[in-house]
Short mmCIF file of C-alpha atoms and ligand atoms in Angstrom, two decimals:
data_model
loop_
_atom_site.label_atom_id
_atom_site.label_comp_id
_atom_site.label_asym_id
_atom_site.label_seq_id
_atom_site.Cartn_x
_atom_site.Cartn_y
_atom_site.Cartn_z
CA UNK A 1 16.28 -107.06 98.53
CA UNK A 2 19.84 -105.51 98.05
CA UNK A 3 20.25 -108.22 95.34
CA UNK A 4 17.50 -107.34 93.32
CA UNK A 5 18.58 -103.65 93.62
CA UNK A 6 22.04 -104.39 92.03
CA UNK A 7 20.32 -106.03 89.49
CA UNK A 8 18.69 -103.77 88.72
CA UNK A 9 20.96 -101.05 88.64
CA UNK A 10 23.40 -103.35 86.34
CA UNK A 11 19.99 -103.25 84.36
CA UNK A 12 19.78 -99.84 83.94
CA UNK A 13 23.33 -99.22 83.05
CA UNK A 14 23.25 -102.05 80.29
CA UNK A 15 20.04 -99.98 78.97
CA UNK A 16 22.25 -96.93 78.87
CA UNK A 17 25.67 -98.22 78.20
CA UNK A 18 24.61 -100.54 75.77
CA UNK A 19 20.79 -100.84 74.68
CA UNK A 20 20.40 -97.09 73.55
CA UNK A 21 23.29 -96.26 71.84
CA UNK A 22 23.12 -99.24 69.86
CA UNK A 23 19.38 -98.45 68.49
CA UNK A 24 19.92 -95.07 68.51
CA UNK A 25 23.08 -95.72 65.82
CA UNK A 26 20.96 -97.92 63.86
CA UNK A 27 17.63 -96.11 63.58
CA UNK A 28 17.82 -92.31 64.42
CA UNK A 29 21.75 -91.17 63.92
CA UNK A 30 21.41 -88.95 60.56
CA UNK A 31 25.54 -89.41 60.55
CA UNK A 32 25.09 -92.80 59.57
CA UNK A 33 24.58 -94.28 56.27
CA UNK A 34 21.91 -97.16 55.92
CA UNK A 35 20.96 -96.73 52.36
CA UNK A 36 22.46 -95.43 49.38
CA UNK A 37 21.22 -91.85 47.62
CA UNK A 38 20.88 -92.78 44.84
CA UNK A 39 17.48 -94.72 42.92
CA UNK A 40 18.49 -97.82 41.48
CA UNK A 41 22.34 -97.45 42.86
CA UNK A 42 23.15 -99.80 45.44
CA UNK A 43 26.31 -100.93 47.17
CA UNK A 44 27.63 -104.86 47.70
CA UNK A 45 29.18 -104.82 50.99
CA UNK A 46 31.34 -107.71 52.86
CA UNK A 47 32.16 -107.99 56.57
CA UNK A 48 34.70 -110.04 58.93
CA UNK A 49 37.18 -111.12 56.08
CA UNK A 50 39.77 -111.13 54.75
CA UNK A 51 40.13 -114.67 55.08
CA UNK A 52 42.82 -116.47 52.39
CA UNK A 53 40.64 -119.43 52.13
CA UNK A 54 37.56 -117.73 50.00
CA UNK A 55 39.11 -114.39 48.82
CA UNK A 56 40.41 -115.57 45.38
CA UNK A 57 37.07 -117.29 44.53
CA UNK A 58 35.13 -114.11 45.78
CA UNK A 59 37.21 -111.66 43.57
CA UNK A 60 36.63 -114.00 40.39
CA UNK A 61 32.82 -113.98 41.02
CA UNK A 62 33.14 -110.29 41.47
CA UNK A 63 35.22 -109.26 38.58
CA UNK A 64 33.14 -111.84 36.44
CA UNK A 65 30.10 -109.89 37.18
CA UNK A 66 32.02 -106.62 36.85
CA UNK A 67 31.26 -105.50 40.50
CA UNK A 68 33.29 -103.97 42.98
CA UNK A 69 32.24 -104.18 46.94
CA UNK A 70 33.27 -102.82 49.86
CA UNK A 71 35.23 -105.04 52.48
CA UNK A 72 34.69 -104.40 56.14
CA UNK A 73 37.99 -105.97 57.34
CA UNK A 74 38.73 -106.86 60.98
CA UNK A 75 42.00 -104.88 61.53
CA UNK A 76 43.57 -107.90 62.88
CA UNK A 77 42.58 -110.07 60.07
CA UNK A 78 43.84 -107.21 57.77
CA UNK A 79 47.36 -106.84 59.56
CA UNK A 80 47.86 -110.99 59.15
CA UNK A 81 47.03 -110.60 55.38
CA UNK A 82 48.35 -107.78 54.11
CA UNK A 83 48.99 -108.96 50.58
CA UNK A 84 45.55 -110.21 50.07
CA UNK A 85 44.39 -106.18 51.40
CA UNK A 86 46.66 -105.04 48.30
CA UNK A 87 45.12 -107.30 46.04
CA UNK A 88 41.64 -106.20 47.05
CA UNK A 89 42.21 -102.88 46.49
CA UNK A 90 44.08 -103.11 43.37
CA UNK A 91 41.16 -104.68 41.67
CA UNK A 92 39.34 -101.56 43.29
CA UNK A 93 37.35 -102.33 45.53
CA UNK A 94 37.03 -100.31 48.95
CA UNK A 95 38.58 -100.78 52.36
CA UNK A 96 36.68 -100.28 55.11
CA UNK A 97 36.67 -101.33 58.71
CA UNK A 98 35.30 -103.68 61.04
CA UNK A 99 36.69 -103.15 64.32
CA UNK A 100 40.26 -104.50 65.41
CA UNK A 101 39.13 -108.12 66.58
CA UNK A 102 35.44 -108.08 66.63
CA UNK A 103 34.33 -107.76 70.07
CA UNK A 104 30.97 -107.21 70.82
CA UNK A 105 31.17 -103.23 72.16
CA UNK A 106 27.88 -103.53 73.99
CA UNK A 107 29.63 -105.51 76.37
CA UNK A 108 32.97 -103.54 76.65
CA UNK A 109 34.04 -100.46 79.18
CA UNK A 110 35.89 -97.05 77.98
CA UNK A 111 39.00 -98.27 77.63
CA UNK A 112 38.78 -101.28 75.32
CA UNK A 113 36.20 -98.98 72.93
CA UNK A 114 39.58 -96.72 72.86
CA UNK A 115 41.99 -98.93 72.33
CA UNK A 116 39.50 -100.91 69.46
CA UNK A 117 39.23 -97.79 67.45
CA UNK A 118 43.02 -96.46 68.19
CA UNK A 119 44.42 -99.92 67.21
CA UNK A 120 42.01 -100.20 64.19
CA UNK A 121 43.35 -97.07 62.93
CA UNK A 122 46.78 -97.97 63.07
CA UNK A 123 46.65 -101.16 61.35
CA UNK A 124 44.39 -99.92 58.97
CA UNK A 125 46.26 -96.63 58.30
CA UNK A 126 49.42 -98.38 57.96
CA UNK A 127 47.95 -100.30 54.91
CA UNK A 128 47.30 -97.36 53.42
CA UNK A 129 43.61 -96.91 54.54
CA UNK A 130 42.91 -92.97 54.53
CA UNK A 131 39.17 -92.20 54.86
CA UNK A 132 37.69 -94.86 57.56
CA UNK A 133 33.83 -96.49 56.54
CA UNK A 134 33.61 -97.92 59.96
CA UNK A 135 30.68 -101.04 60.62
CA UNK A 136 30.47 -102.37 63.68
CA UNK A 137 30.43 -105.69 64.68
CA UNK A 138 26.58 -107.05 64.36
CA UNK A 139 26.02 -103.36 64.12
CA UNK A 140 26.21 -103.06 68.14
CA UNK A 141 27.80 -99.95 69.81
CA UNK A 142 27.97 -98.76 72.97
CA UNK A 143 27.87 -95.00 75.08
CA UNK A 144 31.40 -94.26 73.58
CA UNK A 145 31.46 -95.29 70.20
CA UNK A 146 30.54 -92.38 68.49
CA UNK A 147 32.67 -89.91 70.59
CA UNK A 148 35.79 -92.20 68.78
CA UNK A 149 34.09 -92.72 65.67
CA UNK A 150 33.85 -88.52 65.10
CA UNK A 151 37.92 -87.91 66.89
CA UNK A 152 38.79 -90.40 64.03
CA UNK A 153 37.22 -88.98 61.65
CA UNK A 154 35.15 -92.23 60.47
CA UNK A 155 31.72 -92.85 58.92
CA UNK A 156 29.25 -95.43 60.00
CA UNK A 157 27.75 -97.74 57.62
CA UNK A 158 25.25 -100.33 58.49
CA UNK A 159 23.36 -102.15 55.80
CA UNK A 160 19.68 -103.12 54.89
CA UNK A 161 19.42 -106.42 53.38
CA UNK A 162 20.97 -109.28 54.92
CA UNK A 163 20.91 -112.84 53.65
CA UNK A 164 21.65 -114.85 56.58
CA UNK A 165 24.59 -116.29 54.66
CA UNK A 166 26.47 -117.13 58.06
CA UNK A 167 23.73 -119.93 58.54
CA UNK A 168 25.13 -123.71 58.44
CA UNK A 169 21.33 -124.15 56.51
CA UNK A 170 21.42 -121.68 53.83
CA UNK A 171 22.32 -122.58 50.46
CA UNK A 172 23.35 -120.59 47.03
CA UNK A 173 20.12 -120.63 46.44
CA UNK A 174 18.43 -119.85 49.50
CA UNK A 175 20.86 -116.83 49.62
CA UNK A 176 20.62 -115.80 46.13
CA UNK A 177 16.37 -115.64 46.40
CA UNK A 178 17.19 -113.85 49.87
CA UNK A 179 18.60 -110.88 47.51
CA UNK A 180 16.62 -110.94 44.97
CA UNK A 181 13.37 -110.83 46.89
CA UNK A 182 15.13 -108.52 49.65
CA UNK A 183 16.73 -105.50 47.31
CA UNK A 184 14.87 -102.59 46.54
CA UNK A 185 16.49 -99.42 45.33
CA UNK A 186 18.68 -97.66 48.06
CA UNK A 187 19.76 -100.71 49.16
CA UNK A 188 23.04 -102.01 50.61
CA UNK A 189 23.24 -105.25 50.93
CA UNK A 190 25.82 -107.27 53.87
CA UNK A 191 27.57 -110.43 53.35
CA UNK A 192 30.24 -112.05 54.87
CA UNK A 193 33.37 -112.99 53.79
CA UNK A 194 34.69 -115.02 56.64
CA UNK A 195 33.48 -118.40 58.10
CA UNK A 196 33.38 -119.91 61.54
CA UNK A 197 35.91 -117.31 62.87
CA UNK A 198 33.57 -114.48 63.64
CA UNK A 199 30.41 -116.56 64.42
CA UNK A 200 29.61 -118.20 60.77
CA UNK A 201 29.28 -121.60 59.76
CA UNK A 202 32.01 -123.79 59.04
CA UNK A 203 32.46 -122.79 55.03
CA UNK A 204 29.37 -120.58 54.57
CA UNK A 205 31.50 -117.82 52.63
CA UNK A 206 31.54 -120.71 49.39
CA UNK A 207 27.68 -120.68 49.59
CA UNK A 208 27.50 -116.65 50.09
CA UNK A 209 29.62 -116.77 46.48
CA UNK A 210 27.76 -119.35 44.71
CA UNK A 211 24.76 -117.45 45.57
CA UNK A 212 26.07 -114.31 44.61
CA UNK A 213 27.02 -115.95 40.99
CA UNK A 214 23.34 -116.37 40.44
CA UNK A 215 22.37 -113.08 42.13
CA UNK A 216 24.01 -110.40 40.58
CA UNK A 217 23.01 -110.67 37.27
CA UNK A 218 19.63 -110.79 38.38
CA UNK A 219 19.97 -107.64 40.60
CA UNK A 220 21.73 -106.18 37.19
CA UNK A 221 18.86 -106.94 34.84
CA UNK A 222 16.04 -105.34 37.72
CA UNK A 223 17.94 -102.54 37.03
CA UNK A 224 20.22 -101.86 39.85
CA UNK A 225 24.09 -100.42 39.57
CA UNK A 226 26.61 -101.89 41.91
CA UNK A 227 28.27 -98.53 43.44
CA UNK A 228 30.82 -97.67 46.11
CA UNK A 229 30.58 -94.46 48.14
CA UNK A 230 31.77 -91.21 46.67
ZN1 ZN B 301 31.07 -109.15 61.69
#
């Protein structure tokens, strides 16, 4: 009897903790962003990079298609590649974060949540990030997120179309008719930039660019501007 009461007390606070904050962020929060303002404007987005092995083939498919994205960087991915940050933003695109090692935060206590967001902002800060676009990690939060999120003066951003580009089965093309069929006019659309170190397949970002190749001019003749926020 005492057992099932502690479970279901550890229940409850997971519901609270965890569970509620989480949807709450992602369906009711006004102070976060899920779609763009703008008819016909949407926004390319990228999470868990930068990763060295797929950045250089990712920023020729962009600048081919004349696009620029925003790249939710894990801090700690950021701080081991700081050139390849530079080089992201010089071709202007926008930094944005992704957490400082990509811990799931329905799962962590007070503490960690500070030290995440305190940690993120120093790394990021110190490579010249000023205004913070924060996503979290599979767009989970917990009790305290948004308590850090508003003393660090960040913005959430989740996303509306996904393309399940992590998956070891998609393709280009599975991906690219994903988008196409997905996209409608506010829309903005996550990606991922990173492989098999945040939970993707072993290579997927070369099929997320490949499909993007064959994507974006599609999206461009429907009618729909690639944007980043203002
Ligand atoms: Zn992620």
């Amino acid at each position: 009897m005492i057992l099932i009461k502690i479970l279901l007390v550890l229940v409850l606070v997971f519901i609270v903790h965890s569970i509620i904050p989480t949807y709450y962020n992602k369906i009711f929060n006004k102070n976060a962003i899920r779609k763009t303002d703008t008819d016909n404007n949407i926004m390319l987005t990228f999470d868990d990079g930068p990763d060295k092995r797929y950045i250089n083939q990712l920023l020729a498919v962009l600048e081919k298609n004349d696009v620029k994205a925003i790249f939710f960087m894990v801090a700690k991915n950021a701080q081991n590649n700081s050139e390849i940050v530079k080089k992201i933003e010089n071709k202007g695109h926008k930094i944005a974060l992704h957490s400082w090692e990509h811990k799931n935060a329905m799962l962590y206590s007070y503490f960690y949540t500070k030290k995440d967001f305190e940690n993120s902002k120093q790394i990021m800060s110190s490579l010249g990030v000023k205004d913070f676009i924060y996503r979290p990690p599979w767009g989970h939060t917990n009790i305290f997120s948004n308590h850090f999120v508003k003393k660090h003066n960040m913005k959430l951003m989740y996303w509306d179309v996904m393309a399940e580009d992590w998956s070891a089965s998609s393709t280009p093309e599975s991906i690219s008719e994903k988008l196409l069929k997905r996209t409608t006019k506010n829309s903005i659309i996550c990606l991922h930039d990173a492989g098999e170190n945040s939970g993707g397949a072993k290579d997927a970002p070369l099929n997320t660019i490949e499909g993007l190749d064959i994507a974006i001019p599609k999206l461009k003749e429907k009618g729909y501007n690639f944007v980043l926020p203002q």
